[in-house]
Amino acid sequence: MPSRLFPPFTLFGRFPLPAGVIYAAYAAFFLTVLAIGLGIHGDYGVSFDERQQRYSGGVSLKHVVERIAPRLLPDSASRLPALDDYADRDYGVAFELPAAALEVLLGIKDDREVMLFRHLLTFLVALAGIVAVERMAYRRFRDGRLALLAAAFLVLSPRLFAESFYNSKDIVFMALFAVATWAAVEFVLRPRPWTALLAAVAAALAIDVRIMAVILPCATLSILALRVAKRQAAPQAIALTIPLYAIALCVAVVAMWPWLWSAPVTNFIQAFQNMAKFRWEGDVLYLGTVVPGGALPWHYVGVWIAVTTPLLYLALFVAGASMVLGRLASARLQLWKDDDELQDLFYLGLVVVPLVAVIGLKSVLYDGWRQMYFIYPAFLMIAVRGFAGLWESGLPGPHRRVALAAIVAVTLGHTAWWMWREHPFQNVYFNHLAGVGAGAGAGSRFELDYWGVSNRQGLDYILKTDPSEVITVAAASFTPLADAGYMLRADDRKRIKYTADVASAQYLFTNYRMVRDPIAQRQALSEECDPYYEIKVGGHAILTIYRRKL
């Protein structure tokens, strides 16, 4: 790597590191993350949405092949509905369609191999998001160590790490939104034809995963207009690149979303309206109370972010946001005076504006704050801004930097240890705020394994401990039990029989989701069954299996 990528590190004081050391750290960091992902992608279960997401990709793939090369359609494609008749046709498929195509091209047919492939592909896209966060941080701070710190914050975010293997909705969207954000800022700072095209295609990819990404082109064009008004960008350059950006964006969005082909404007507007008022009905456990998903209080998303994000990142974000807003106030609302301040404001806006929008629109949210994961890269950028500001500030004491570095190192080390200890259930991470004011802690106040990924380990345990040729299992809660079987080997899948008749099943699985009174359920199940196996994280049961009494 050319040494010019690593200018002198004035931010970190008088002990600059050679470029070669930083390069080695980069290589070690990303190779380690890649190796870990390759090594553990098969450890996770099948989440609630995976089968449906794969199905959506298949429906769109069928639609494309019908129009491009209908002779290539296999007879099995007749089992898939037409795209216009499909209930989830308004979902973007920029990830799912290529995933389905690769599955066909590579000849992957076994259920377990399909899921392993999807988990690996999801992780690789998530890794691209980590790289994008590192690139954003390097451009903003011009220091390789701060860039790696931002990437480390993202990797050591327990919930998002686990979901980086099976959440092809929200994590893929977050990763592609991070890539699009990096490209958007590149375009804003250097409005050239190539940056316009790059930003347009990246934004289109994000939009074609989840339409909420339309906020990024809106923010990009608004900042460009302000730069022209402030005479920070040449009007002639903007006059050339904005039309190019807009045209490329529209073409790319339509090209990568087959449902838009027949009616681009009408269908896009319908998809946006459906997103604002999402079609989901169900109950969620929130602050110890079961609440309908469509009637959640305004603070729902903020509380979930607060209780599931490592406290260090929260504290640094508060510090960074205070610094950005303080600078804005002291400058008498002058938005920015240089590129660094522009980026800070851009990232803070990408956190605040979406949160205000979903609260104001009373959008339907559930399963924590996963629909808002896409703001997390910008959140981390402000957190790193907080760290950099504290490092540079006049904190009391001669060893303030040593103390700050020690706090960050110890906290990251503890988070990494927790993730290793609780593997593969990092998705149930809560910080200490989750138990404030409640003696029973997070388990009595919030949903735990709402993804149902622990069902896979439950089935594995039964198969190892019960030699029966046929084992009948049923779900006693709202959990995708049958989907967990996709991760079993072919011989084991033959032994498991799923039934909806709870009364006839040998084993009953509950993850307590949508169970209004878990204590009453335990008592009721204990009358006819014995506790057989239980998985706990942080002292709270995320899965309990009961075996019918003999």
Coordinates of C-alpha atoms in Angstrom, one line a residue:
M1 CA 0.0 0.0 0.0
P2 CA 1.5 3.4 -0.9
S3 CA 2.7 5.3 2.0
R4 CA 0.7 8.4 1.0
L5 CA -2.4 6.6 2.3
F6 CA -0.9 7.1 5.8
P7 CA 0.1 10.7 6.4
P8 CA 1.6 11.7 9.7
F9 CA -0.7 11.0 12.6
T10 CA -0.8 14.3 14.3
L11 CA -4.0 13.4 16.1
F12 CA -2.3 10.9 18.3
G13 CA 0.4 13.2 19.6
R14 CA 4.1 12.6 19.6
F15 CA 4.3 8.9 19.0
P16 CA 3.4 8.4 15.3
L17 CA 3.5 4.9 14.0
P18 CA 5.2 4.0 10.7
A19 CA 3.0 3.3 7.8
G20 CA 4.1 -0.3 7.6
V21 CA 2.9 -1.0 11.2
I22 CA -0.6 0.4 10.3
Y23 CA -0.6 -1.6 7.1
A24 CA 0.1 -4.7 9.1
A25 CA -2.6 -3.9 11.6
Y26 CA -5.0 -3.4 8.7
A27 CA -4.1 -6.8 7.2
A28 CA -4.3 -8.6 10.5
F29 CA -7.6 -7.0 11.4
F30 CA -9.5 -7.7 8.2
L31 CA -8.0 -11.2 7.7
T32 CA -8.9 -12.1 11.2
V33 CA -12.5 -11.0 10.7
L34 CA -12.7 -12.9 7.4
A35 CA -11.2 -16.0 9.0
I36 CA -13.6 -15.9 11.9
G37 CA -16.6 -15.5 9.5
L38 CA -15.5 -18.4 7.4
G39 CA -14.9 -20.5 10.4
I40 CA -18.2 -19.9 12.3
H41 CA -20.8 -19.2 9.6
G42 CA -22.1 -22.7 10.0
D43 CA -22.7 -22.3 13.7
Y44 CA -25.9 -20.2 13.5
G45 CA -29.4 -21.4 13.1
V46 CA -32.1 -20.3 10.6
S47 CA -33.8 -17.1 11.4
F48 CA -37.5 -16.2 11.1
D49 CA -37.2 -14.4 7.7
E50 CA -34.6 -16.5 5.9
R51 CA -36.9 -18.9 4.1
Q52 CA -39.3 -16.2 3.0
Q53 CA -36.4 -14.0 1.8
R54 CA -35.0 -16.8 -0.3
Y55 CA -38.5 -17.4 -1.7
S56 CA -38.7 -13.7 -2.7
G57 CA -35.4 -14.0 -4.5
G58 CA -36.7 -17.1 -6.4
V59 CA -39.9 -15.3 -7.4
S60 CA -38.0 -12.3 -8.8
L61 CA -35.5 -14.6 -10.5
K62 CA -38.3 -16.5 -12.3
H63 CA -39.8 -13.1 -13.4
V64 CA -36.4 -12.1 -14.9
V65 CA -35.7 -15.4 -16.7
E66 CA -39.3 -15.5 -18.1
R67 CA -38.6 -12.2 -19.9
I68 CA -35.0 -12.7 -20.9
A69 CA -34.6 -16.5 -21.6
P70 CA -37.9 -18.3 -20.9
R71 CA -36.5 -21.6 -22.3
L72 CA -34.1 -21.8 -19.3
L73 CA -36.9 -22.0 -16.8
P74 CA -36.9 -25.5 -15.1
D75 CA -40.2 -27.2 -14.6
S76 CA -39.9 -26.6 -10.8
A77 CA -40.3 -22.9 -11.4
S78 CA -44.0 -23.5 -11.9
R79 CA -44.3 -23.8 -8.1
L80 CA -43.4 -20.2 -7.7
P81 CA -46.1 -17.5 -8.2
A82 CA -46.0 -14.8 -10.7
L83 CA -44.3 -11.7 -9.3
D84 CA -47.4 -9.5 -9.8
D85 CA -49.4 -12.0 -7.7
Y86 CA -46.8 -12.3 -4.9
A87 CA -47.7 -10.7 -1.6
D88 CA -44.2 -9.4 -0.9
R89 CA -43.6 -8.2 -4.5
D90 CA -42.8 -4.7 -3.1
Y91 CA -39.7 -5.9 -1.3
G92 CA -36.4 -4.9 -2.9
V93 CA -34.3 -7.8 -4.1
A94 CA -30.9 -6.4 -4.9
F95 CA -29.5 -9.0 -2.6
E96 CA -32.0 -11.9 -2.8
L97 CA -32.2 -12.1 -6.6
P98 CA -28.4 -12.4 -7.1
A99 CA -28.3 -14.9 -4.1
A100 CA -31.0 -17.0 -5.8
A101 CA -29.2 -16.8 -9.1
L102 CA -25.9 -17.9 -7.6
E103 CA -27.6 -20.8 -5.8
V104 CA -28.9 -22.0 -9.2
L105 CA -25.6 -21.4 -11.1
L106 CA -23.6 -23.2 -8.4
G107 CA -26.0 -26.1 -8.3
I108 CA -26.7 -25.8 -4.6
K109 CA -29.7 -27.9 -3.8
D110 CA -29.4 -29.5 -0.4
D111 CA -31.3 -27.5 2.3
R112 CA -28.3 -27.4 4.6
E113 CA -25.9 -26.3 1.9
V114 CA -28.3 -23.6 0.8
M115 CA -28.5 -22.1 4.2
L116 CA -24.7 -22.4 4.7
F117 CA -24.2 -20.6 1.4
R118 CA -26.7 -17.9 2.3
H119 CA -25.0 -17.3 5.7
L120 CA -21.6 -17.0 4.0
L121 CA -22.9 -14.6 1.4
T122 CA -24.7 -12.5 4.0
F123 CA -21.4 -12.3 6.0
L124 CA -19.4 -11.2 3.0
V125 CA -21.8 -8.4 2.3
A126 CA -21.6 -7.4 6.0
L127 CA -17.8 -7.4 5.7
A128 CA -18.1 -4.9 2.8
G129 CA -20.0 -2.7 5.2
I130 CA -17.2 -2.9 7.7
V131 CA -14.7 -1.9 5.1
A132 CA -17.0 1.0 4.1
V133 CA -17.1 2.2 7.8
E134 CA -13.3 2.0 7.9
R135 CA -13.0 4.1 4.7
M136 CA -15.5 6.7 6.0
A137 CA -13.5 7.0 9.2
Y138 CA -10.2 7.2 7.4
R139 CA -11.4 9.9 5.1
R140 CA -12.9 11.9 8.0
F141 CA -9.9 11.6 10.5
R142 CA -7.0 10.8 8.2
D143 CA -5.7 8.4 10.8
G144 CA -5.5 4.7 10.2
R145 CA -5.9 3.9 13.9
L146 CA -9.1 5.8 14.2
A147 CA -10.3 4.1 11.1
L148 CA -9.6 0.7 12.6
L149 CA -11.3 1.7 15.8
A150 CA -14.5 2.5 13.9
A151 CA -14.3 -0.9 12.2
A152 CA -13.7 -2.6 15.5
F153 CA -16.7 -0.9 17.0
L154 CA -18.9 -2.3 14.3
V155 CA -17.4 -5.8 14.5
L156 CA -17.7 -5.8 18.3
S157 CA -21.4 -4.9 18.3
P158 CA -22.7 -8.3 19.5
R159 CA -26.2 -8.3 18.1
L160 CA -25.2 -7.0 14.7
F161 CA -22.3 -9.5 14.6
A162 CA -24.5 -12.5 15.0
E163 CA -27.1 -11.2 12.6
S164 CA -24.4 -10.7 10.0
F165 CA -24.8 -14.3 9.2
Y166 CA -28.6 -14.8 8.9
N167 CA -30.3 -11.4 8.7
S168 CA -30.3 -10.7 4.9
K169 CA -32.7 -7.9 5.4
D170 CA -31.5 -5.5 7.9
I171 CA -27.7 -6.3 8.1
V172 CA -27.4 -6.4 4.3
F173 CA -29.3 -3.1 4.1
M174 CA -27.0 -1.6 6.8
A175 CA -23.9 -2.7 4.9
L176 CA -25.0 -1.4 1.6
F177 CA -26.2 1.8 3.1
A178 CA -22.7 2.2 4.6
V179 CA -21.2 1.7 1.2
A180 CA -23.7 4.2 -0.3
T181 CA -22.9 6.7 2.4
W182 CA -19.2 6.5 1.8
A183 CA -19.9 7.0 -2.0
A184 CA -22.3 9.9 -1.3
V185 CA -19.8 11.8 0.8
E186 CA -17.1 11.2 -1.9
F187 CA -19.5 12.7 -4.4
V188 CA -20.4 15.7 -2.1
L189 CA -16.7 16.5 -1.5
R190 CA -15.5 15.9 -5.0
P191 CA -18.4 16.3 -7.5
R192 CA -17.0 14.6 -10.6
P193 CA -18.8 12.4 -13.2
W194 CA -17.2 9.2 -11.8
T195 CA -18.1 10.0 -8.2
A196 CA -21.6 10.9 -9.3
L197 CA -22.0 7.5 -11.0
L198 CA -20.5 5.6 -8.1
A199 CA -22.8 7.4 -5.6
A200 CA -25.8 6.7 -7.8
V201 CA -25.2 3.0 -8.2
A202 CA -24.4 2.5 -4.6
A203 CA -27.5 4.4 -3.5
A204 CA -29.6 2.4 -5.9
L205 CA -28.3 -0.9 -4.4
A206 CA -29.3 0.3 -1.0
I207 CA -32.8 1.5 -2.1
D208 CA -33.3 -1.8 -3.9
V209 CA -32.8 -3.6 -0.6
R210 CA -35.0 -1.3 1.5
I211 CA -36.7 1.8 0.1
M212 CA -35.9 3.8 3.3
A213 CA -32.5 4.5 1.6
V214 CA -34.2 7.3 -0.5
I215 CA -33.1 9.6 2.3
L216 CA -29.5 9.3 1.1
P217 CA -30.1 10.9 -2.3
C218 CA -32.2 13.5 -0.7
A219 CA -29.4 14.3 1.8
T220 CA -26.8 14.2 -1.0
L221 CA -28.6 16.7 -3.2
S222 CA -29.4 19.0 -0.3
I223 CA -25.8 19.2 0.8
L224 CA -24.6 19.8 -2.8
A225 CA -27.1 22.6 -3.1
L226 CA -25.8 24.2 0.1
R227 CA -22.2 23.8 -1.1
V228 CA -23.1 25.8 -4.2
A229 CA -24.8 28.4 -2.2
K230 CA -21.8 28.7 0.1
R231 CA -19.5 28.8 -3.0
Q232 CA -17.7 25.7 -1.9
A233 CA -18.4 23.9 -5.2
A234 CA -18.2 25.1 -8.8
P235 CA -21.7 25.6 -10.2
Q236 CA -20.7 24.3 -13.6
A237 CA -19.4 21.1 -12.0
I238 CA -22.7 20.7 -10.1
A239 CA -24.7 21.5 -13.2
L240 CA -23.0 18.5 -15.0
T241 CA -22.9 16.0 -12.2
I242 CA -26.4 16.3 -10.6
P243 CA -28.3 15.4 -13.8
L244 CA -25.9 12.5 -14.3
Y245 CA -26.4 11.4 -10.7
A246 CA -30.2 11.7 -10.9
I247 CA -30.5 9.8 -14.2
A248 CA -28.0 7.1 -13.2
L249 CA -29.9 6.7 -9.9
C250 CA -33.3 6.3 -11.5
V251 CA -32.0 3.9 -14.2
A252 CA -30.1 1.7 -11.6
V253 CA -33.1 1.6 -9.2
V254 CA -35.4 0.4 -11.9
A255 CA -32.9 -2.0 -13.5
M256 CA -32.2 -3.8 -10.3
W257 CA -35.8 -4.1 -9.1
P258 CA -37.9 -6.3 -11.5
W259 CA -41.2 -5.3 -9.9
L260 CA -40.6 -1.7 -11.1
W261 CA -40.1 -2.7 -14.7
S262 CA -43.8 -2.6 -15.7
A263 CA -44.7 0.6 -13.8
P264 CA -41.6 2.3 -12.3
V265 CA -43.3 5.4 -10.8
T266 CA -46.5 3.9 -9.6
N267 CA -44.9 0.8 -8.1
F268 CA -42.2 2.8 -6.4
I269 CA -44.7 5.1 -4.8
Q270 CA -46.7 2.1 -3.6
A271 CA -43.6 0.5 -2.1
F272 CA -42.8 3.7 -0.3
Q273 CA -46.3 4.0 1.1
N274 CA -46.2 0.4 2.3
M275 CA -42.9 0.9 4.0
A276 CA -44.3 3.9 5.9
K277 CA -47.1 1.8 7.3
F278 CA -45.7 -1.7 7.2
R279 CA -48.2 -4.6 7.2
W280 CA -47.3 -6.5 10.4
E281 CA -49.7 -7.4 13.2
G282 CA -48.3 -8.9 16.4
D283 CA -47.4 -8.3 20.0
V284 CA -44.0 -7.4 21.4
L285 CA -42.7 -7.5 24.9
Y286 CA -41.5 -4.0 25.7
L287 CA -40.5 -2.7 29.2
G288 CA -42.2 -5.7 30.8
T289 CA -45.6 -5.1 29.0
V290 CA -47.0 -6.9 26.0
V291 CA -47.9 -4.2 23.5
P292 CA -49.4 -4.5 20.0
G293 CA -46.8 -3.8 17.3
G294 CA -48.9 -1.1 15.8
A295 CA -49.3 0.8 19.1
L296 CA -45.8 1.1 20.4
P297 CA -44.8 4.3 22.3
W298 CA -42.6 6.9 20.6
H299 CA -39.6 6.0 22.7
Y300 CA -39.5 2.3 21.6
V301 CA -36.7 2.6 19.1
G302 CA -34.6 4.9 21.3
V303 CA -34.8 2.6 24.3
W304 CA -33.9 -0.5 22.2
I305 CA -30.8 1.3 20.9
A306 CA -29.9 2.3 24.4
V307 CA -30.2 -1.1 25.9
T308 CA -28.5 -3.2 23.1
T309 CA -25.6 -1.0 22.2
P310 CA -22.3 -1.3 24.2
L311 CA -22.3 1.5 26.8
L312 CA -18.9 2.7 25.6
Y313 CA -20.3 3.5 22.1
L314 CA -23.3 5.2 23.6
A315 CA -21.1 7.4 25.8
L316 CA -18.8 8.3 22.9
F317 CA -21.8 9.1 20.6
V318 CA -23.2 11.4 23.2
A319 CA -19.8 13.1 23.5
G320 CA -19.4 13.3 19.7
A321 CA -22.9 14.6 19.1
S322 CA -22.4 17.2 21.8
M323 CA -19.2 18.4 20.2
V324 CA -20.9 18.7 16.7
L325 CA -23.9 20.5 18.1
G326 CA -21.7 22.7 20.3
R327 CA -19.6 23.7 17.4
L328 CA -22.8 24.5 15.4
A329 CA -24.1 26.7 18.2
S330 CA -20.8 28.5 18.7
A331 CA -20.6 29.2 15.0
R332 CA -24.0 30.9 15.2
L333 CA -25.6 28.1 13.1
Q334 CA -23.0 28.3 10.4
L335 CA -23.4 24.8 9.1
W336 CA -19.8 24.0 8.4
K337 CA -16.6 25.8 7.6
D338 CA -14.6 22.8 6.2
D339 CA -15.0 19.3 4.9
D340 CA -14.5 17.7 8.4
E341 CA -17.4 19.7 9.9
L342 CA -19.5 18.9 6.8
Q343 CA -19.0 15.2 7.3
D344 CA -19.8 15.4 11.0
L345 CA -23.1 17.1 10.3
F346 CA -23.9 14.7 7.5
Y347 CA -23.4 11.7 9.7
L348 CA -25.3 13.2 12.6
G349 CA -28.2 14.0 10.3
L350 CA -28.2 10.3 9.1
V351 CA -28.8 9.3 12.7
V352 CA -31.3 11.9 13.8
V353 CA -33.5 12.4 10.7
P354 CA -34.5 8.7 10.3
L355 CA -35.3 8.4 14.0
V356 CA -37.4 11.5 13.9
A357 CA -39.1 10.3 10.7
V358 CA -40.1 6.9 12.1
I359 CA -41.4 8.5 15.3
G360 CA -43.3 11.2 13.4
L361 CA -44.8 8.7 10.9
K362 CA -45.6 6.3 13.7
S363 CA -44.0 3.5 11.6
V364 CA -44.6 -0.1 12.6
L365 CA -41.5 -1.4 14.3
Y366 CA -40.8 -4.8 15.9
D367 CA -38.0 -7.1 16.9
G368 CA -36.1 -4.4 18.6
W369 CA -34.6 -1.8 16.3
R370 CA -33.4 -3.9 13.5
Q371 CA -35.4 -1.9 10.9
M372 CA -33.1 1.0 12.0
Y373 CA -29.8 -0.7 11.9
F374 CA -28.8 1.3 8.8
I375 CA -28.2 4.4 11.0
Y376 CA -25.5 2.5 13.0
P377 CA -22.5 3.2 10.7
A378 CA -23.2 7.0 11.0
F379 CA -23.8 6.5 14.7
L380 CA -20.3 5.0 15.0
M381 CA -18.8 7.8 13.0
I382 CA -20.1 10.3 15.6
A383 CA -18.8 8.0 18.4
V384 CA -15.3 8.0 16.9
R385 CA -15.7 11.8 16.6
G386 CA -16.3 11.8 20.3
F387 CA -13.3 9.7 21.0
A388 CA -11.1 11.9 18.9
G389 CA -12.4 15.0 20.6
L390 CA -11.8 13.6 24.1
W391 CA -8.3 12.6 23.1
E392 CA -7.6 16.1 21.8
S393 CA -9.4 17.9 24.6
G394 CA -8.1 19.2 27.9
L395 CA -9.3 16.3 30.1
P396 CA -8.0 16.7 33.6
G397 CA -4.9 14.8 34.7
P398 CA -1.5 14.2 33.1
H399 CA -2.4 10.6 32.1
R400 CA -5.8 11.3 30.6
R401 CA -4.9 9.8 27.2
V402 CA -3.6 6.6 28.8
A403 CA -6.8 6.4 30.9
L404 CA -9.0 6.9 27.8
A405 CA -7.1 4.3 25.8
A406 CA -7.2 1.8 28.7
I407 CA -11.0 2.3 29.1
V408 CA -11.5 1.6 25.4
A409 CA -9.2 -1.3 25.3
V410 CA -10.6 -3.0 28.3
T411 CA -14.2 -2.4 27.2
L412 CA -13.6 -3.8 23.7
G413 CA -11.8 -6.8 25.3
H414 CA -14.7 -7.5 27.6
T415 CA -17.2 -7.3 24.7
A416 CA -15.1 -9.6 22.6
W417 CA -14.9 -12.1 25.6
W418 CA -18.7 -11.9 26.1
M419 CA -19.2 -12.6 22.4
W420 CA -16.9 -15.6 22.5
R421 CA -18.5 -16.9 25.7
E422 CA -22.1 -16.7 24.4
H423 CA -21.4 -17.8 20.9
P424 CA -23.5 -18.3 18.8
F425 CA -26.2 -16.3 20.7
Q426 CA -24.7 -12.8 20.5
N427 CA -28.1 -11.7 19.1
V428 CA -29.4 -11.7 22.7
Y429 CA -26.9 -9.1 24.0
F430 CA -28.1 -6.4 26.4
N431 CA -26.1 -3.9 28.3
H432 CA -26.6 -3.0 32.0
L433 CA -29.2 -0.4 31.2
A434 CA -31.7 -3.1 30.2
G435 CA -32.1 -4.2 33.8
V436 CA -32.3 -0.7 35.4
G437 CA -35.5 -0.5 37.5
A438 CA -36.4 -4.2 37.1
G439 CA -35.1 -6.8 39.4
A440 CA -35.5 -9.6 36.9
G441 CA -33.5 -7.7 34.2
A442 CA -33.7 -7.9 30.4
G443 CA -35.4 -11.3 30.3
S444 CA -38.6 -9.9 31.9
R445 CA -38.7 -6.6 30.0
F446 CA -37.7 -7.3 26.4
E447 CA -38.0 -10.0 23.7
L448 CA -35.0 -12.3 23.7
D449 CA -34.5 -14.8 20.8
Y450 CA -37.2 -13.4 18.6
W451 CA -35.3 -14.8 15.6
G452 CA -35.7 -18.3 16.8
V453 CA -32.1 -19.2 15.8
S454 CA -31.6 -21.2 19.1
N455 CA -34.1 -23.9 17.8
R456 CA -31.3 -25.4 15.7
Q457 CA -29.2 -26.1 18.9
G458 CA -32.3 -27.5 20.5
L459 CA -32.9 -30.0 17.7
D460 CA -29.2 -30.9 17.7
Y461 CA -29.4 -31.7 21.4
I462 CA -32.5 -33.9 21.0
L463 CA -31.0 -35.8 18.1
K464 CA -27.9 -36.6 20.2
T465 CA -29.8 -37.7 23.3
D466 CA -32.8 -39.4 21.9
P467 CA -32.1 -42.5 19.7
S468 CA -35.7 -42.8 18.4
E469 CA -36.0 -43.2 14.7
V470 CA -38.8 -40.7 14.6
I471 CA -39.0 -37.7 16.9
T472 CA -42.1 -35.5 17.0
V473 CA -41.6 -31.9 17.9
A474 CA -43.9 -28.8 18.1
A475 CA -43.6 -25.1 18.8
A476 CA -45.3 -23.8 22.0
S477 CA -44.5 -20.2 21.0
F478 CA -44.3 -18.0 18.0
T479 CA -41.0 -19.4 16.6
P480 CA -39.9 -20.9 13.2
L481 CA -39.2 -24.4 14.5
A482 CA -39.5 -26.2 11.2
D483 CA -37.1 -23.7 9.5
A484 CA -34.4 -24.8 12.0
G485 CA -34.4 -28.2 10.3
Y486 CA -32.8 -26.7 7.2
M487 CA -29.5 -26.6 9.0
L488 CA -29.7 -30.3 9.9
R489 CA -27.9 -33.0 7.9
A490 CA -30.0 -35.1 5.6
D491 CA -30.1 -38.2 7.8
D492 CA -31.1 -36.1 10.9
R493 CA -33.8 -34.3 9.0
K494 CA -35.5 -37.7 8.3
R495 CA -35.8 -38.4 12.0
I496 CA -37.6 -35.1 12.9
K497 CA -41.3 -34.8 12.4
Y498 CA -42.9 -31.4 12.9
T499 CA -46.5 -31.1 14.0
A500 CA -48.8 -28.2 14.8
D501 CA -50.7 -30.5 17.3
V502 CA -49.0 -29.6 20.6
A503 CA -50.9 -32.3 22.4
S504 CA -49.3 -35.1 20.3
A505 CA -45.7 -33.9 20.2
Q506 CA -43.0 -35.6 22.2
Y507 CA -41.0 -32.4 22.5
L508 CA -42.3 -28.8 22.9
F509 CA -40.1 -25.8 22.1
T510 CA -40.7 -22.3 23.5
N511 CA -38.7 -19.2 23.1
Y512 CA -41.5 -17.3 24.9
R513 CA -42.2 -14.9 22.0
M514 CA -45.8 -13.7 22.0
V515 CA -46.4 -15.7 25.2
R516 CA -48.3 -13.2 27.3
D517 CA -47.5 -15.0 30.6
P518 CA -44.3 -17.1 30.5
I519 CA -44.7 -18.2 34.1
A520 CA -48.2 -19.5 33.4
Q521 CA -46.9 -21.3 30.3
R522 CA -44.2 -23.0 32.3
Q523 CA -46.7 -24.2 34.9
A524 CA -49.1 -25.4 32.2
L525 CA -46.4 -27.3 30.3
S526 CA -45.0 -28.8 33.5
E527 CA -48.3 -30.6 34.2
E528 CA -47.8 -32.9 31.2
C529 CA -44.1 -32.5 30.4
D530 CA -40.7 -32.4 32.1
P531 CA -38.1 -29.7 31.4
Y532 CA -35.6 -31.4 29.0
Y533 CA -33.2 -28.8 27.8
E534 CA -32.7 -25.1 28.2
I535 CA -30.4 -22.4 26.7
K536 CA -29.6 -19.4 28.8
V537 CA -27.8 -16.2 27.9
G538 CA -27.0 -13.7 30.6
G539 CA -29.0 -15.8 33.1
H540 CA -32.2 -15.7 31.0
A541 CA -33.7 -18.6 29.2
I542 CA -34.0 -18.0 25.5
L543 CA -35.2 -21.5 24.7
T544 CA -36.8 -24.2 26.8
I545 CA -37.6 -27.7 25.6
Y546 CA -40.1 -29.8 27.4
R547 CA -40.5 -33.6 26.9
R548 CA -43.8 -35.3 27.4
K549 CA -44.0 -37.4 30.5
L550 CA -43.8 -41.1 29.8

